[in-house]
XYZ file of C-alpha atoms in Angstrom:
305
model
C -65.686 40.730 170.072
C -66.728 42.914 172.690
C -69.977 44.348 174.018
C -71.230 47.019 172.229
C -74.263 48.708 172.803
C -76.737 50.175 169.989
C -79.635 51.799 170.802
C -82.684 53.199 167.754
C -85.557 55.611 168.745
C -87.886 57.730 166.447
C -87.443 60.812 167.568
C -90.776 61.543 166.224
C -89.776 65.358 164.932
C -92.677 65.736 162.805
C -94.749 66.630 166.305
C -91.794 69.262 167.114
C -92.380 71.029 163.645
C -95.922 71.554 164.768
C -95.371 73.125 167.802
C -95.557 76.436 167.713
C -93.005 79.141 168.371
C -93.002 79.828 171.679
C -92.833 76.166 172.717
C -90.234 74.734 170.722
C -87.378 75.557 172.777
C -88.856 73.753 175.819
C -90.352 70.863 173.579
C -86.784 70.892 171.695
C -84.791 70.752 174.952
C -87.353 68.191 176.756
C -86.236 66.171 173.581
C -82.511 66.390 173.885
C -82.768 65.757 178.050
C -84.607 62.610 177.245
C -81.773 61.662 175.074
C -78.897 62.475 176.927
C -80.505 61.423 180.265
C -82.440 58.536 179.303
C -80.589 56.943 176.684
C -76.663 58.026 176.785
C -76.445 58.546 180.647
C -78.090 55.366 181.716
C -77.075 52.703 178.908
C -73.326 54.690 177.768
C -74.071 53.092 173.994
C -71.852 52.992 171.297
C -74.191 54.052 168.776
C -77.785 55.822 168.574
C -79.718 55.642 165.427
C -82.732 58.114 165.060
C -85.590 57.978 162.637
C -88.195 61.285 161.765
C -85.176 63.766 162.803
C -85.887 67.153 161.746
C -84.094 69.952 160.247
C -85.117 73.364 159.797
C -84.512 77.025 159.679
C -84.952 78.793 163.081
C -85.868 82.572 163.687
C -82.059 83.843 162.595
C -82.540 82.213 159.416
C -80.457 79.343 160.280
C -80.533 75.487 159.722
C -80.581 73.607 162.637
C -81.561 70.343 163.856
C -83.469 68.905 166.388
C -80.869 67.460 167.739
C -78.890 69.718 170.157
C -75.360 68.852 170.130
C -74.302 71.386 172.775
C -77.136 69.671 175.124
C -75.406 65.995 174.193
C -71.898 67.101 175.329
C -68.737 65.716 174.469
C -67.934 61.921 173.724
C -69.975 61.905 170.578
C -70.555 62.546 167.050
C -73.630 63.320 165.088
C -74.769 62.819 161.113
C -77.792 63.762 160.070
C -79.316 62.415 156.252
C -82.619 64.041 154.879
C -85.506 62.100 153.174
C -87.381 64.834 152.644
C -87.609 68.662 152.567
C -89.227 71.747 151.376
C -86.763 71.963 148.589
C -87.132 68.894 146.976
C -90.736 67.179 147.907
C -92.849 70.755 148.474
C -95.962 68.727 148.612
C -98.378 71.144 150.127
C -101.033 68.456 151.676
C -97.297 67.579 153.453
C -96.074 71.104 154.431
C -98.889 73.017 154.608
C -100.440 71.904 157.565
C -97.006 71.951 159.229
C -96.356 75.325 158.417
C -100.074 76.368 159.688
C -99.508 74.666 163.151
C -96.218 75.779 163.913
C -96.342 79.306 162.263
C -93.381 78.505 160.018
C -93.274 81.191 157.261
C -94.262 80.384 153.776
C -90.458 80.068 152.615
C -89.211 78.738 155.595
C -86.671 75.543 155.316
C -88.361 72.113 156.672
C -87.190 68.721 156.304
C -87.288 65.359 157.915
C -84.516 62.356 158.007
C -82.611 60.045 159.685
C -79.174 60.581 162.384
C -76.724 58.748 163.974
C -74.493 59.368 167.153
C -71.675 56.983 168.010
C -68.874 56.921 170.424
C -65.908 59.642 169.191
C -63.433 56.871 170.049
C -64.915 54.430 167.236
C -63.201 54.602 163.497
C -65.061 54.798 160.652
C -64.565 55.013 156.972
C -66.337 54.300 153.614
C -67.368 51.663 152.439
C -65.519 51.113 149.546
C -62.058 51.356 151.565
C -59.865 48.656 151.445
C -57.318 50.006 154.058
C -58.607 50.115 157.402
C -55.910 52.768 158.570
C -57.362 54.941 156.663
C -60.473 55.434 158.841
C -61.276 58.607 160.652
C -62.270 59.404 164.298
C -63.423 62.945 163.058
C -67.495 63.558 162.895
C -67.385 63.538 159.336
C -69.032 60.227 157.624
C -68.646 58.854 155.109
C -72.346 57.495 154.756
C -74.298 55.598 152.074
C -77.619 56.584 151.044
C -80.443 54.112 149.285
C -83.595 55.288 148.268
C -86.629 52.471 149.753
C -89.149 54.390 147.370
C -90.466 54.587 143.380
C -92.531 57.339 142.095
C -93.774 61.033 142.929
C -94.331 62.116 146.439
C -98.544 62.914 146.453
C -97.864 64.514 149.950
C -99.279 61.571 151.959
C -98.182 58.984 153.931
C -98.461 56.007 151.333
C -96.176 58.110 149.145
C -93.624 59.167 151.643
C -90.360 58.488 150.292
C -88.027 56.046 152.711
C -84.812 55.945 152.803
C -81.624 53.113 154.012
C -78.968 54.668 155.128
C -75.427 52.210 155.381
C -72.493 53.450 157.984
C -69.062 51.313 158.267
C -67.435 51.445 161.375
C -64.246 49.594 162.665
C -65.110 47.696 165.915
C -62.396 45.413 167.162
C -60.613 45.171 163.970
C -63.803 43.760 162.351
C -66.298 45.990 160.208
C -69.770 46.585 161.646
C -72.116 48.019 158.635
C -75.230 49.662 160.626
C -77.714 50.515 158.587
C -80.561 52.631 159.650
C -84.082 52.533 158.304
C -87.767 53.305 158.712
C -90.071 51.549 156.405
C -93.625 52.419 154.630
C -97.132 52.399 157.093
C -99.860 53.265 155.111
C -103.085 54.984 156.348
C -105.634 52.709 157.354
C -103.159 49.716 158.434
C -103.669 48.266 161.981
C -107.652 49.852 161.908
C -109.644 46.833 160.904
C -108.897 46.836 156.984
C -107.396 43.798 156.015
C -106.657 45.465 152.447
C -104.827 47.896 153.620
C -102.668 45.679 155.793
C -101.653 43.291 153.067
C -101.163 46.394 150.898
C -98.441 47.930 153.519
C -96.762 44.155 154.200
C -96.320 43.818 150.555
C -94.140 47.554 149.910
C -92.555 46.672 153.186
C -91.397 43.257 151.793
C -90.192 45.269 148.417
C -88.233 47.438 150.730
C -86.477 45.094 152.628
C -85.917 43.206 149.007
C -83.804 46.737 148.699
C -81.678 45.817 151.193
C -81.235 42.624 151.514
C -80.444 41.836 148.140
C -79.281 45.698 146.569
C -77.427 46.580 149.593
C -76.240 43.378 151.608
C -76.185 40.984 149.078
C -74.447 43.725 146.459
C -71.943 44.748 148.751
C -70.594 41.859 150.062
C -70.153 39.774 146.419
C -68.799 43.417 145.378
C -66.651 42.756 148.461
C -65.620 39.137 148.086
C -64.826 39.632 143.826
C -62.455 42.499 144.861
C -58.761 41.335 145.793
C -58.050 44.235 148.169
C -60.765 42.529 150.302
C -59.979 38.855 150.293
C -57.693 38.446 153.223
C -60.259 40.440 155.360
C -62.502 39.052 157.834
C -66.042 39.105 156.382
C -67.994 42.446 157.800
C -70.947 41.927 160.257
C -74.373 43.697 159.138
C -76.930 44.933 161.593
C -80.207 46.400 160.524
C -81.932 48.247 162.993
C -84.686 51.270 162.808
C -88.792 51.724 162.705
C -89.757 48.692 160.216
C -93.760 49.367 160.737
C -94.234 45.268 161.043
C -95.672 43.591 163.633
C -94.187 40.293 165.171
C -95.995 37.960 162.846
C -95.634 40.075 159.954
C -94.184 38.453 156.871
C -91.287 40.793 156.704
C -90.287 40.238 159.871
C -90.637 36.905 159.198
C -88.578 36.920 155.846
C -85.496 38.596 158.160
C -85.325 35.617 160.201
C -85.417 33.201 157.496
C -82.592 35.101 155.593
C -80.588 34.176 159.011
C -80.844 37.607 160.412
C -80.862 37.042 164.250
C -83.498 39.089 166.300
C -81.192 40.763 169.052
C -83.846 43.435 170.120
C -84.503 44.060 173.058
C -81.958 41.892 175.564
C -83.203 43.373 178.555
C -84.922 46.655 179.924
C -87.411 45.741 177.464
C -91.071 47.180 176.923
C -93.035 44.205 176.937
C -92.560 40.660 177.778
C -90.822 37.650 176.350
C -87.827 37.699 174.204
C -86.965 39.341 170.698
C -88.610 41.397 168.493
C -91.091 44.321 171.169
C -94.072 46.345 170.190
C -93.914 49.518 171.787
C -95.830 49.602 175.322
C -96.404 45.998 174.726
C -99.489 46.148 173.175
C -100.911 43.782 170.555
C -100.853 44.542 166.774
C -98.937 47.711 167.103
C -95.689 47.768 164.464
C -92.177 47.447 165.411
C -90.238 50.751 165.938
C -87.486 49.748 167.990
C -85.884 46.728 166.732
C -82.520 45.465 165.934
C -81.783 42.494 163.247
C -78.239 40.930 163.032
C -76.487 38.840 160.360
C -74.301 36.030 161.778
C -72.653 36.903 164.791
C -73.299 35.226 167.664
C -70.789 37.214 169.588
C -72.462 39.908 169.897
C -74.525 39.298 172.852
C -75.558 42.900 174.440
C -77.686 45.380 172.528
C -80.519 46.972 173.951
C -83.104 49.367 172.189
C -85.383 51.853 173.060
């Protein structure tokens, strides 16, 4: 296996949309230089995954994202998947304030989701396909979509629906499923209110029962039951993203007892020590850069921002 290189950020778009007009070109391409100059120019990684990425409709009435391809050049490819938008979760405590700050018309287009960029040169392909020359090198991909979240949206944080998003990509004739995700934080959590802390571990822990049993779990006895699949090398999972935990938090805790290997950061960390890093370092603040593997011990160089 060889090195590969996987880097996750949130973006942190929501900030962007509240900017108002006449400073979101320089706040959108301050954005895009710190990508391209501090994250693809110094670490050359196969794959980027990107939480809170924004979409929206600019001044010619067209959708665009926060992410500027054009500004990321050649060598990679880009998918974006909503969560959330002003067509399907109009929550006004959610959009209204938004719209306010940045001077975004009443009707404009908003919404907020995940992305990925990975090397052009890396295959891909669904899930579900049995023959791996089928796969594509083309920036269309074929992505899988799990909603983390039950109920109506009230417009606040608690309520925010999450999503997991699962990508299958061919890397040295084995299958590497990515998936990208950014669990719940509720208001309150981290501030002194041990209520409200239990209260967020406990959705968190619901989430991650999600994946690890309706997506990993699923998949790969869907995988091992089908004949098409049996003479394949089993597929290695990675689960990286914002998970809102802290070190010591029992969801974190539950990954690594479910033999998911903490691979985050290697080196260039923020911090000190080894494994899982709080951004800046600091004491009780929650995970947002963090990288979980399932049994591979080859993999051996992955670094996060």
């Amino acid at each position: 296996m060889p090195n590969i290189t996987i880097l996750s950020w949130n973006i942190g778009g929501v900030g962007y949309l509240r900017t108002v007009g006449a400073e979101r070109v320089p706040k959108r391409n301050a954005i895009n230089d710190e990508l391209k100059n501090c994250l693809i120019d110094k670490y050359h990684p196969d794959f980027i995954l990107l939480q809170e990425v924004v979409r929206y409709e600019n001044a010619g009435g067209v959708r665009e994202d926060i992410v500027d391809m054009a500004k990321i050049g050649s060598g990679y490819h880009y998918h974006w998947s909503m969560v959330i938008d002003t067509e399907r979760n109009n929550h006004p405590e959610k959009w209204g304030p938004i719209r306010a700050e940045g001077g975004w018309g009443n009707n404009t287009y908003l919404a907020q989701g995940s992305a990925i960029l990975w090397n052009d040169i890396i295959p891909h392909g669904s899930i579900w396909e049995h023959n791996n020359n089928n796969f594509s090198h083309d920036k269309f991909l074929e992505q899988e979509e799990v909603r983390l979240d039950n109920g109506i949206y009230a417009g606040n944080r608690d309520t925010e629906p999450r999503t997991a998003t699962v990508s299958r990509f061919l890397v040295d004739k084995r299958d590497l499923l990515l998936v990208n995700l950014h669990l719940t934080t509720l208001k309150g959590e981290r501030e002194g209110l041990p209520e409200r802390d239990e209260a967020g571990s406990k959705i968190r822990l619901w989430q991650l029962d999600i994946i690890l049993n309706g997506i990993v779990s699923r998949y790969n006895f869907w995988r091992e039951n089908h004949k098409k699949f049996q003479n394949q090398p089993k597929p290695f999972w990675l689960l990286a993203g914002d998970f809102n935990g802290t070190e010591i938090s029992p969801e974190i805790q539950k990954l690594k007892r479910m033999r998911f290997q903490d691979v985050s950061p290697i080196e260039d960390a923020v911090g000190s020590g080894s494994g899982t890093k709080r951004i800046r370092g600091k004491k009780g603040r929650p995970l947002r850069w963090i990288i979980f593997l399932q049994e591979l011990s080859t993999m051996h160089l992955i670094r996060t921002k």
